[in-house]
Coordinates of C-alpha atoms and ligand atoms in Angstrom, one line a residue:
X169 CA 120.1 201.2 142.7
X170 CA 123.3 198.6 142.6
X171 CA 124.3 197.7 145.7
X172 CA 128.0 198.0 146.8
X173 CA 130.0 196.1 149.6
X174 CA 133.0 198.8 150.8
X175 CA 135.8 196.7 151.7
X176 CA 138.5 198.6 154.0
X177 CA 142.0 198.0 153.7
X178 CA 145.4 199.2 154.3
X179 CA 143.5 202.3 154.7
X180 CA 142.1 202.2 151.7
X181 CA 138.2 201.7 151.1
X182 CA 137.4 200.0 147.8
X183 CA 134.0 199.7 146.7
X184 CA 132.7 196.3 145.3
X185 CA 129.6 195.5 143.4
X186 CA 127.6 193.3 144.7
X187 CA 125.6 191.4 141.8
X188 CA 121.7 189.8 142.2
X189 CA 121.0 186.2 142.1
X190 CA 117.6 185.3 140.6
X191 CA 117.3 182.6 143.1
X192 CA 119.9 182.1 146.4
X193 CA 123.1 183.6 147.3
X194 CA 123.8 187.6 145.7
X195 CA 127.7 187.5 144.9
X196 CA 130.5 190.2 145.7
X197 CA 132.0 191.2 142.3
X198 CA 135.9 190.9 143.6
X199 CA 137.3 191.2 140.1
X200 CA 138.6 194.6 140.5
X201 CA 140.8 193.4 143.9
X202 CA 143.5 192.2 141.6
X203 CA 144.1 195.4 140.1
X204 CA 144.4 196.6 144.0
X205 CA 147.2 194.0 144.4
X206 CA 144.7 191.6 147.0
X207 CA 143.5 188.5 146.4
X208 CA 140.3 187.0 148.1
X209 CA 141.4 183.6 149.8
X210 CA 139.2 180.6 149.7
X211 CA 140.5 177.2 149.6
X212 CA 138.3 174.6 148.4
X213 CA 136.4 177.1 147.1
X214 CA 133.3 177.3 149.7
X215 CA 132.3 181.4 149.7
X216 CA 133.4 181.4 145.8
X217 CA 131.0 181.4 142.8
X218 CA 133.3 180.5 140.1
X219 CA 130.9 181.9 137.4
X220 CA 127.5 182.4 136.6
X221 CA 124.6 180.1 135.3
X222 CA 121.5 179.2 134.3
X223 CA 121.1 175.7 134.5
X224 CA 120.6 174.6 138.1
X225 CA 119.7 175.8 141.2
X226 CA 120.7 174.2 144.7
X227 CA 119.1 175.9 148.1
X228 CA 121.2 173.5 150.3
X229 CA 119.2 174.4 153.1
X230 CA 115.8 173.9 152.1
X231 CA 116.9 170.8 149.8
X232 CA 116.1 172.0 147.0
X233 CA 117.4 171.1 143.6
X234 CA 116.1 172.3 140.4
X235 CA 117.2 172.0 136.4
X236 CA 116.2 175.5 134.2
X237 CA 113.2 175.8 137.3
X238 CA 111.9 172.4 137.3
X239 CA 112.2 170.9 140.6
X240 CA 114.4 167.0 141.3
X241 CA 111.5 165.5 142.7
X242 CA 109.0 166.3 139.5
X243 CA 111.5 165.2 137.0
X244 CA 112.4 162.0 138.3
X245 CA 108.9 161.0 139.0
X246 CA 107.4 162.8 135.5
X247 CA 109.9 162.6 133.0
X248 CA 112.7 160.4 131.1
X249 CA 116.6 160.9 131.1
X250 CA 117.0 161.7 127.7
X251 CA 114.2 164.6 128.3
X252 CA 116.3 165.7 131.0
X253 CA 119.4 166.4 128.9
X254 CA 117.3 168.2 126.6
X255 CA 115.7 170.3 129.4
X256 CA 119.4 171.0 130.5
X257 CA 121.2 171.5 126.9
X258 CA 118.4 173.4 125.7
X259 CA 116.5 175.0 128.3
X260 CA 113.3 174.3 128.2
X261 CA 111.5 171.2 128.0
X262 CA 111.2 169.8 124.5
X263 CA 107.6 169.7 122.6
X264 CA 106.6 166.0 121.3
X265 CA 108.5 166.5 117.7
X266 CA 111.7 167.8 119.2
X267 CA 112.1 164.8 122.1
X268 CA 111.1 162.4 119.0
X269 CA 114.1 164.5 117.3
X270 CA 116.3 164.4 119.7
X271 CA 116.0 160.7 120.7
X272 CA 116.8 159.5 116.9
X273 CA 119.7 161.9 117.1
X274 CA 121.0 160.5 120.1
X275 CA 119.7 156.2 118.6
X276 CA 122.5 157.4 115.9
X277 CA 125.2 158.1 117.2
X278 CA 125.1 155.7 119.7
X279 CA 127.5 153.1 117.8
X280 CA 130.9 152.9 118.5
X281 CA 133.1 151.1 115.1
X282 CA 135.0 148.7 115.4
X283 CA 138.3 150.5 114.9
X284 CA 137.8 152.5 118.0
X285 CA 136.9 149.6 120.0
X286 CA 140.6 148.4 120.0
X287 CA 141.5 150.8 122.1
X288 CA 139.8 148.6 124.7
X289 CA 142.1 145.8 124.0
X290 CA 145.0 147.3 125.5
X291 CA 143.1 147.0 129.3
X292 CA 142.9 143.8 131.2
X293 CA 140.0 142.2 132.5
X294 CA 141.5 143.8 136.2
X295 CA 141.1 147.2 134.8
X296 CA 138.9 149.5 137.2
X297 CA 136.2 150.8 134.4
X298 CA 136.9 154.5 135.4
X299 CA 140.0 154.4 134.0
X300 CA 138.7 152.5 130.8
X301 CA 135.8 155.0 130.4
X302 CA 138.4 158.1 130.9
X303 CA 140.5 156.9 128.3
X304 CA 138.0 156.0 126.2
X305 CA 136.3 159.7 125.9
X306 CA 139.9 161.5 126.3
X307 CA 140.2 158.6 122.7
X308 CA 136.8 160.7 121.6
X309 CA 138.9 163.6 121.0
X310 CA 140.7 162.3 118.5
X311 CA 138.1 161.3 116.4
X312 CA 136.5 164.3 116.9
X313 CA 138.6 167.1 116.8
X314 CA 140.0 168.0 113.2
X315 CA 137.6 171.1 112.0
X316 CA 135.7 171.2 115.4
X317 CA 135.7 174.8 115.9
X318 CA 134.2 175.3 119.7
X319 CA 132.5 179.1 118.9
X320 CA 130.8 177.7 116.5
X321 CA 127.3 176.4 118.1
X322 CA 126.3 173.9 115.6
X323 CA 129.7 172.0 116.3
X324 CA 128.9 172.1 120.3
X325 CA 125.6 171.0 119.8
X326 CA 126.8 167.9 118.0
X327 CA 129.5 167.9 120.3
X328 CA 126.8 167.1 123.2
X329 CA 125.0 164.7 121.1
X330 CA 127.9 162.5 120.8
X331 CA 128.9 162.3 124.5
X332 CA 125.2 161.7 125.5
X333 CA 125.0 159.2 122.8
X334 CA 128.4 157.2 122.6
X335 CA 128.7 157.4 127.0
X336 CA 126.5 154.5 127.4
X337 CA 128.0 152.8 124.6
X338 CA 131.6 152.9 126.0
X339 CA 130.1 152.7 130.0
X340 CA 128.8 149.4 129.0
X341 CA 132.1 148.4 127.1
X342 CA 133.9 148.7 130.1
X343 CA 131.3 146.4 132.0
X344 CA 132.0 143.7 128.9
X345 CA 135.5 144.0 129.1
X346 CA 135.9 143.6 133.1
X347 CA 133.6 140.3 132.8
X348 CA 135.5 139.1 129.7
X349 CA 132.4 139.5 127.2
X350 CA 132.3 139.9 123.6
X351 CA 130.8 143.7 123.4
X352 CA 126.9 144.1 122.6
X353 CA 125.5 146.8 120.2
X354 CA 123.3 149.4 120.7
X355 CA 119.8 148.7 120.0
X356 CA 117.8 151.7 118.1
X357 CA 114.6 149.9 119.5
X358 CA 115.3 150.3 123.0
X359 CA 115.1 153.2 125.2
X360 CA 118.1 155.1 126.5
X361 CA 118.4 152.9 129.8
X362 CA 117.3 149.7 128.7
X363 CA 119.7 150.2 126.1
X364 CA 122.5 150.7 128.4
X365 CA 121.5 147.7 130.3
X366 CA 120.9 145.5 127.1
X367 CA 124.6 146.4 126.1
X368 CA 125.5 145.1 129.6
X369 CA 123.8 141.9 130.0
X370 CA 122.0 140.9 126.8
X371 CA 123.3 138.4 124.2
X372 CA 124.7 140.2 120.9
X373 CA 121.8 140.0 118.5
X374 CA 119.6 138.8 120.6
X375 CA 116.6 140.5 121.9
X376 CA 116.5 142.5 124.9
X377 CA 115.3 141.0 128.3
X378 CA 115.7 143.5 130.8
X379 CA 112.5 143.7 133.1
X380 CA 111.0 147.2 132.9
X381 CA 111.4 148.0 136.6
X382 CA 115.2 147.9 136.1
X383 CA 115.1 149.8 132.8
X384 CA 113.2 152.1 135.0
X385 CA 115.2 152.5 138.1
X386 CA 118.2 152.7 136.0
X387 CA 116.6 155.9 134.0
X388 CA 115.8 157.5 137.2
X389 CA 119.2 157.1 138.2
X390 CA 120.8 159.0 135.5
X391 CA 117.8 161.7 136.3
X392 CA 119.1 162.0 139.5
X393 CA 122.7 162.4 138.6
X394 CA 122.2 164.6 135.7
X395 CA 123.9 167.8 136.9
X396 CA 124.7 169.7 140.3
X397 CA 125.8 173.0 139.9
X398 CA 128.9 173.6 140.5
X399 CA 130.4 170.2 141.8
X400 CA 134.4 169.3 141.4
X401 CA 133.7 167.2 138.3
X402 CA 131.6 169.9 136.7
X403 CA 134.2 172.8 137.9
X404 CA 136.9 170.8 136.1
X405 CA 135.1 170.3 133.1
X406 CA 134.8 174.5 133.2
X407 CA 138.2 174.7 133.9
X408 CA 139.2 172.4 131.3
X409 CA 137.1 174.3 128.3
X410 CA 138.3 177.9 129.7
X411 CA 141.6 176.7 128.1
X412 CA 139.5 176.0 124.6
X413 CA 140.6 172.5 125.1
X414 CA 138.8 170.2 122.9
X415 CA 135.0 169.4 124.4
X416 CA 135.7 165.2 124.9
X417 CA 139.2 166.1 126.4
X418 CA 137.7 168.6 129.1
X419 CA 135.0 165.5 129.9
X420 CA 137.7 163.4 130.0
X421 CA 139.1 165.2 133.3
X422 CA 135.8 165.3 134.4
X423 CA 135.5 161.8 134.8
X424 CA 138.6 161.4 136.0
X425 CA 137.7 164.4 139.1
X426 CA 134.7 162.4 139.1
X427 CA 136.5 159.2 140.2
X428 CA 137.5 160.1 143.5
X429 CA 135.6 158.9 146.8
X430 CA 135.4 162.3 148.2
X431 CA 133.0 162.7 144.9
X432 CA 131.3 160.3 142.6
X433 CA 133.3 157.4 143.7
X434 CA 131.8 157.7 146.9
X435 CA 128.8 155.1 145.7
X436 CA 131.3 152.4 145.2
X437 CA 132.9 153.3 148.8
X438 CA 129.3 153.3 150.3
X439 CA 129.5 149.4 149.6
X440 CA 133.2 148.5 150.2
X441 CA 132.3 150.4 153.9
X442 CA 129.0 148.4 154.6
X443 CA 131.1 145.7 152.9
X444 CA 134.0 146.2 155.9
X445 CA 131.0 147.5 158.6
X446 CA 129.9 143.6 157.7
X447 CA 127.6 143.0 160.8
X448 CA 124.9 145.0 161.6
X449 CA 126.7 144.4 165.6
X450 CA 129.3 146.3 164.0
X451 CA 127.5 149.7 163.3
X452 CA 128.3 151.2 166.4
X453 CA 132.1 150.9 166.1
X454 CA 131.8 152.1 162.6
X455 CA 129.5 155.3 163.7
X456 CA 132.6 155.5 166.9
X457 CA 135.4 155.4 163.8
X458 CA 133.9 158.4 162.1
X459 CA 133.7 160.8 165.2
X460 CA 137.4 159.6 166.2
X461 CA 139.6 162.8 164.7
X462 CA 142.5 160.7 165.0
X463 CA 141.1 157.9 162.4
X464 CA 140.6 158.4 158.8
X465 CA 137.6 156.5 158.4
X466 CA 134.8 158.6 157.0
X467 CA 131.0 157.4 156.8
X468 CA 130.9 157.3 153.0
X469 CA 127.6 158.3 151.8
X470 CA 127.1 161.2 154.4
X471 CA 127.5 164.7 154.5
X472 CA 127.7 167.2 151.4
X473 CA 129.5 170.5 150.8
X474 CA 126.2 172.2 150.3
X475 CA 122.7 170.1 151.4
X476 CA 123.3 170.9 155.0
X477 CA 119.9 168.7 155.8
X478 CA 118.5 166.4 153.8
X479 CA 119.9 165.5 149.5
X480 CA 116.7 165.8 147.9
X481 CA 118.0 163.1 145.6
X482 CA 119.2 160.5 148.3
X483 CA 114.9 160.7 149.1
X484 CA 113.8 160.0 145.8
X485 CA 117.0 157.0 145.4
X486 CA 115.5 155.9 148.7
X487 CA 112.4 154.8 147.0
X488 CA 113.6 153.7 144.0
X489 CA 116.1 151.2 146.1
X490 CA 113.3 149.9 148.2
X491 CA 111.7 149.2 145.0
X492 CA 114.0 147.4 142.9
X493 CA 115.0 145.4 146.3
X494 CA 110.6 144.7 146.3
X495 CA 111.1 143.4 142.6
X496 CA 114.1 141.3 143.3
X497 CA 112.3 139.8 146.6
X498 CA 116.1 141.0 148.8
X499 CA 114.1 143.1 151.1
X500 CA 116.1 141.9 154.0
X501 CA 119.2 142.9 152.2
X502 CA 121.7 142.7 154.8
X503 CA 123.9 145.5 153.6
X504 CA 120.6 147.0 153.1
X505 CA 119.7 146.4 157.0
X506 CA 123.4 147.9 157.8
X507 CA 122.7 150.8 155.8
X508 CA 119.3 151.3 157.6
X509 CA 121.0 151.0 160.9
X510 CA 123.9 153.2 160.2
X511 CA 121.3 156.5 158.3
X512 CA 119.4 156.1 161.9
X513 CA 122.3 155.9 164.5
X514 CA 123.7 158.8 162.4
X515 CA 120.6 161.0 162.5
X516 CA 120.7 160.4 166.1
X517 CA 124.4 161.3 166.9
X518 CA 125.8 164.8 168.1
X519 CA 128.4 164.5 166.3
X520 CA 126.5 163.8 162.9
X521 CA 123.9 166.7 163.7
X522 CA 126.4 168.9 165.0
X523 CA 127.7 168.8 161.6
X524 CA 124.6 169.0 159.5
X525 CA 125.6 165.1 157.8
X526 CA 123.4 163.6 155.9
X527 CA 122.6 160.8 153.9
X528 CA 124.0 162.0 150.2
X529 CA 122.8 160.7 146.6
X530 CA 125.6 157.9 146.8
X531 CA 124.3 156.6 149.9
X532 CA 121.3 154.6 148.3
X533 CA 122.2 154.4 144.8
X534 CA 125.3 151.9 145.9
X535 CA 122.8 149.9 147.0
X536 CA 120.4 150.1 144.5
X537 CA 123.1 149.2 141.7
X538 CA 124.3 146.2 143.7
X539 CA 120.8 144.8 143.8
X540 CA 120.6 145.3 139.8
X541 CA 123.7 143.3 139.9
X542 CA 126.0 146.0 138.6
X543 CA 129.7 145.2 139.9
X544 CA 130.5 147.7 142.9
X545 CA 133.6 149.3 140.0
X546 CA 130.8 150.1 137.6
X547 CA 129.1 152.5 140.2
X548 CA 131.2 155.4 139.1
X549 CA 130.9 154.7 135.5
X550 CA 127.1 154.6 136.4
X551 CA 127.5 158.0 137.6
X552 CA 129.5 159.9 134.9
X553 CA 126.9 158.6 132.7
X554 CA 124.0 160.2 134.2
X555 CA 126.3 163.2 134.6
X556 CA 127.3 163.5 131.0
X557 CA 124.7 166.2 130.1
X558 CA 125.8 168.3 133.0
X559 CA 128.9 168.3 132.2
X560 CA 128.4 169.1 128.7
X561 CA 125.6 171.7 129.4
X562 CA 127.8 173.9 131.6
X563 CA 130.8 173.4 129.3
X564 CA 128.3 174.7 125.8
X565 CA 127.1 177.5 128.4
X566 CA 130.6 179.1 129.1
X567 CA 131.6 178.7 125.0
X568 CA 128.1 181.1 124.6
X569 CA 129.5 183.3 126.4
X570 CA 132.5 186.0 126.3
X571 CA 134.7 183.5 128.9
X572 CA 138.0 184.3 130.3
X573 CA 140.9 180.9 131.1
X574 CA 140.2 179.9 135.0
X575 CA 143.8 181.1 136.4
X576 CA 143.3 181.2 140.1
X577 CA 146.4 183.0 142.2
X578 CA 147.7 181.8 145.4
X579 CA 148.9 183.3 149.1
X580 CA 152.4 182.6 149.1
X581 CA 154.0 181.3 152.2
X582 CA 157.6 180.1 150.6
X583 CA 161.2 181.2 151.0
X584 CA 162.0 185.2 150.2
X585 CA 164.7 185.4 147.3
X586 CA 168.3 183.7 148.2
X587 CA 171.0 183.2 145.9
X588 CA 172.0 179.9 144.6
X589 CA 175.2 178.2 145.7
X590 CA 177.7 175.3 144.6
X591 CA 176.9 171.9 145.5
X592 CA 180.3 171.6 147.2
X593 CA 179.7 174.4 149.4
X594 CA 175.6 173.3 150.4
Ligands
SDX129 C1 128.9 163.9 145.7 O1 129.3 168.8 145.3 C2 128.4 168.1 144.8 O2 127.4 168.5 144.4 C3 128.8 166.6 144.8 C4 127.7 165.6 144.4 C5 127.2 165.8 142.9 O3 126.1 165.4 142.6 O4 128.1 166.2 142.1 O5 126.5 165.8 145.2 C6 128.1 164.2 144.5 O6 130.1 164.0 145.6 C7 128.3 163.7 147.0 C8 129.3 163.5 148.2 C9 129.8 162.1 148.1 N1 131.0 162.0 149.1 C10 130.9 161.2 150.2 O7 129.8 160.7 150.6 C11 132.2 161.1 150.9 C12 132.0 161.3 152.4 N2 131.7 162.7 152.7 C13 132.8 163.6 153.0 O8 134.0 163.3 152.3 C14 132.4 165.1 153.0 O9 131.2 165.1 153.7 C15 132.2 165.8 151.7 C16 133.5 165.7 150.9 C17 131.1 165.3 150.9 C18 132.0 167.3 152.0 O10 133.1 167.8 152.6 P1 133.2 169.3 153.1 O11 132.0 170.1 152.7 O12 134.5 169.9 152.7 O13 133.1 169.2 154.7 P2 134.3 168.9 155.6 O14 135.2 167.8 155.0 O15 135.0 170.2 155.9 O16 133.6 168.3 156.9 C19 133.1 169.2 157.9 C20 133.1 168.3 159.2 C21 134.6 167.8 159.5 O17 134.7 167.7 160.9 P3 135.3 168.9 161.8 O18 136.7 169.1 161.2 O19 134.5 170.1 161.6 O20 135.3 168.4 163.2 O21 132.3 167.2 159.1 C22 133.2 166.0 159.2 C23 134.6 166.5 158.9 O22 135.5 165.6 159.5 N3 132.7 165.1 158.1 C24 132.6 163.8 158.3 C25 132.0 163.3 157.1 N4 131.9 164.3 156.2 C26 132.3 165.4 156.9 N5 132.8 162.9 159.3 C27 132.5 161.6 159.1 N6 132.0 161.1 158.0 C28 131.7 161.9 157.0 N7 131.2 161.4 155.8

């Protein structure tokens, strides 16, 4: 029996479906309101699901994140990046022959020609990366857009393949550019993060000589980043493609939503902060900053629209930082010690636990990156790249489907009609 939610109104009593999750939160079908001339209202979108999906499943209570069923923890400590974006794309995890497949389709169309690559001549070594790598995939479009009819599935499956494959490409092109290095080419020999890394900081035809633990910590990185449901990078990528907008041009805004330190820029404001925080003495004032209404400062790093107790993901980053720090003998890290002082005077603050704020994801992968020696600017880049299968699973998931354009209404608070009048008489 389907289960209805009356709603009673203006003295009228509308009936609304509600429909069952398989996992989570059942939803209230309001689709019909319009018709009844009321709009739900829900800024920032908190009670709203903007859709419906298969892909992942956050319990932000329980911490509990999990791609097509396979729980965070198990697939960063059992499997490999490019695995994940075949677990996402595809839905279920790949047999030997297909991830064999899959990797050489990705080795392929790693390589980005040298016409294309000009485009990077008209930044400056000052450029922040985001805005390189946002340009960069928005410039994908145009190579790939002629004939690339989105209902077709074939063309979004190659679609996906050449984001996953050319992101690391173009990430590291931004890293060679801001450090005013000639650009390194992908290696087919290398795995997916050691390539990345090689593109960074090898020597062009040279071989690779980046250790396996960073190759490593890297990979789990992207893992961890892969997709979240229905973040603001992810929802603008949705919105984006509801439009039929070509696929690169909808993950261009989805780095660029991305960029923001309310979202994935948050990593690189976790370091300016402990940067600013500089003394561990200084915590305190910090932790005081953050409570005080009347001062903007936030503690970057904490809190999260929906884990409301612990990221599942800033727990596994948590081991993976303390184990690159063990590799590159920085244990006493000082921003490291900050850090540590700051997640423990937090977890013990009214304030903080009042408000259910917790360490994020972002809070130990800053760290992490800075002790690989990846600039602070390339955090976010870092980011979008593990991100880039998300993104492109929810955007092939909504093309499966019958999918309406995202036109949201409003509650309008402006002026009631007036006539207009003469400047000479205003
Ligand atoms: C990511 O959505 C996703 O899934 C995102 C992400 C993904 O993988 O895609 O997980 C990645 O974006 C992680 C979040 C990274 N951002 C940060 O670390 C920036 C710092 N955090 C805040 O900006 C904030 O916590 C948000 C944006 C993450 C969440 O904001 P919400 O859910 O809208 O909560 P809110 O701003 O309404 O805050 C509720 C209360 C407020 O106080 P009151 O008005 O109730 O008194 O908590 C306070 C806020 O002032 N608060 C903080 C705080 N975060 C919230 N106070 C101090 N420091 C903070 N970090």
């Amino acid at each position: 029996m389907k289960q209805m939610a009356t709603l009673n109104i203006d003295g009228k009593s509308i009936e609304l479906p509600v429909l069952e999750a398989a996992s989570g939160a059942n939803v209230i079908d309001v689709r019909s309101l319009s018709g009844a001339g009321i709009f739900t209202y829900d800024p920032g979108f908190l009670s709203t699901a903007s859709c419906d999906s298969k892909i992942t499943y956050i319990d932000g209570d329980a911490g509990i994140l999990m791609h097509r069923g396979y729980p965070i923890e198990q697939l960063a400590g059992q499997s490999e990046h490019l695995e994940v974006c075949y677990l996402l794309l595809h839905g279920e995890l790949p047999k030997e022959n297909q991830l064999a497949a899959f990797k050489d389709d990705i080795n392929k169309r790693m390589p980005v020609d040298d016409e294309f690559a000009k485009l990077f001549d008209g930044f400056n070594s000052s450029a922040h990366p985001m805005s390189m790598l946002c340009a960069a995939v928005a410039g994908l479009a145009a190579q790939f857009h002629d004939g690339l009819d989105i209902y077709n599935e074939d063309h979004r499956t190659e679609s996906a393949l050449q984001l996953i494959a050319k992101m690391p490409t173009l990430a590291a092109m931004t890293y060679r550019k801001i450090t005013a290095q000639p650009f390194v080419a992908p290696n087919p020999e290398l795995d997916y993060a050691e390539n990345f890394l090689n593109m960074c900081f090898g020597d062009p035809g040279q071989t690779s000589k980046i250790s396996s633990t960073m190759a490593s910590a890297m990979d789990k990185i992207f893992i961890l980043h892969a997709d979240h449901e229905q973040n603001a990078s992810t929802s603008t990528v949705r919105l984006a493609g509801s439009t039929e907008a070509n696929p690169y041009a909808a993950i261009a805004a989805g780095i660029a939503a991305l960029w923001g330190p309310s979202h994935g820029g948050a990593n690189e404001a976790v370091l300016t902060m402990l940067e600013q925080i500089g003394d561990i003495s200084d915590v305190a004032k910090y932790v005081d900053k953050a409570k005080d209404k009347g001062d903007s400062f936030k503690l970057m790093g904490f809190g999260h629209r929906v884990y409301k107790n612990f990221d599942p993901r800033a727990l596994v980053m948590q081991d993976s930082c303390h184990a690159v720090l063990a590799e590159k003998n920085i244990e006493d890290e000082p921003l490291l010690k900050i850090a540590t002082r700051l997640e423990k005077i937090a977890r013990e603050e009214p304030y903080f636990i009042e408000r259910r704020l917790y360490p994020n994801i972002d809070f130990y992968s800053g760290i992490t990156l800075k002790a690989m020696s990846i600039p602070t600017s390339m955090y976010t880049v870092v980011f979008a790249l593990g991100r880039t299968p998300g993104w492109i699973s929810h955007w092939c998931e909504m093309l499966s489907e019958p999918f309406k354009i995202g036109r949201p209404r409003q509650l309008y608070l402006g002026s009631q009609q007036r006539n207009y009048t003469e400047i000479s008489s205003r």
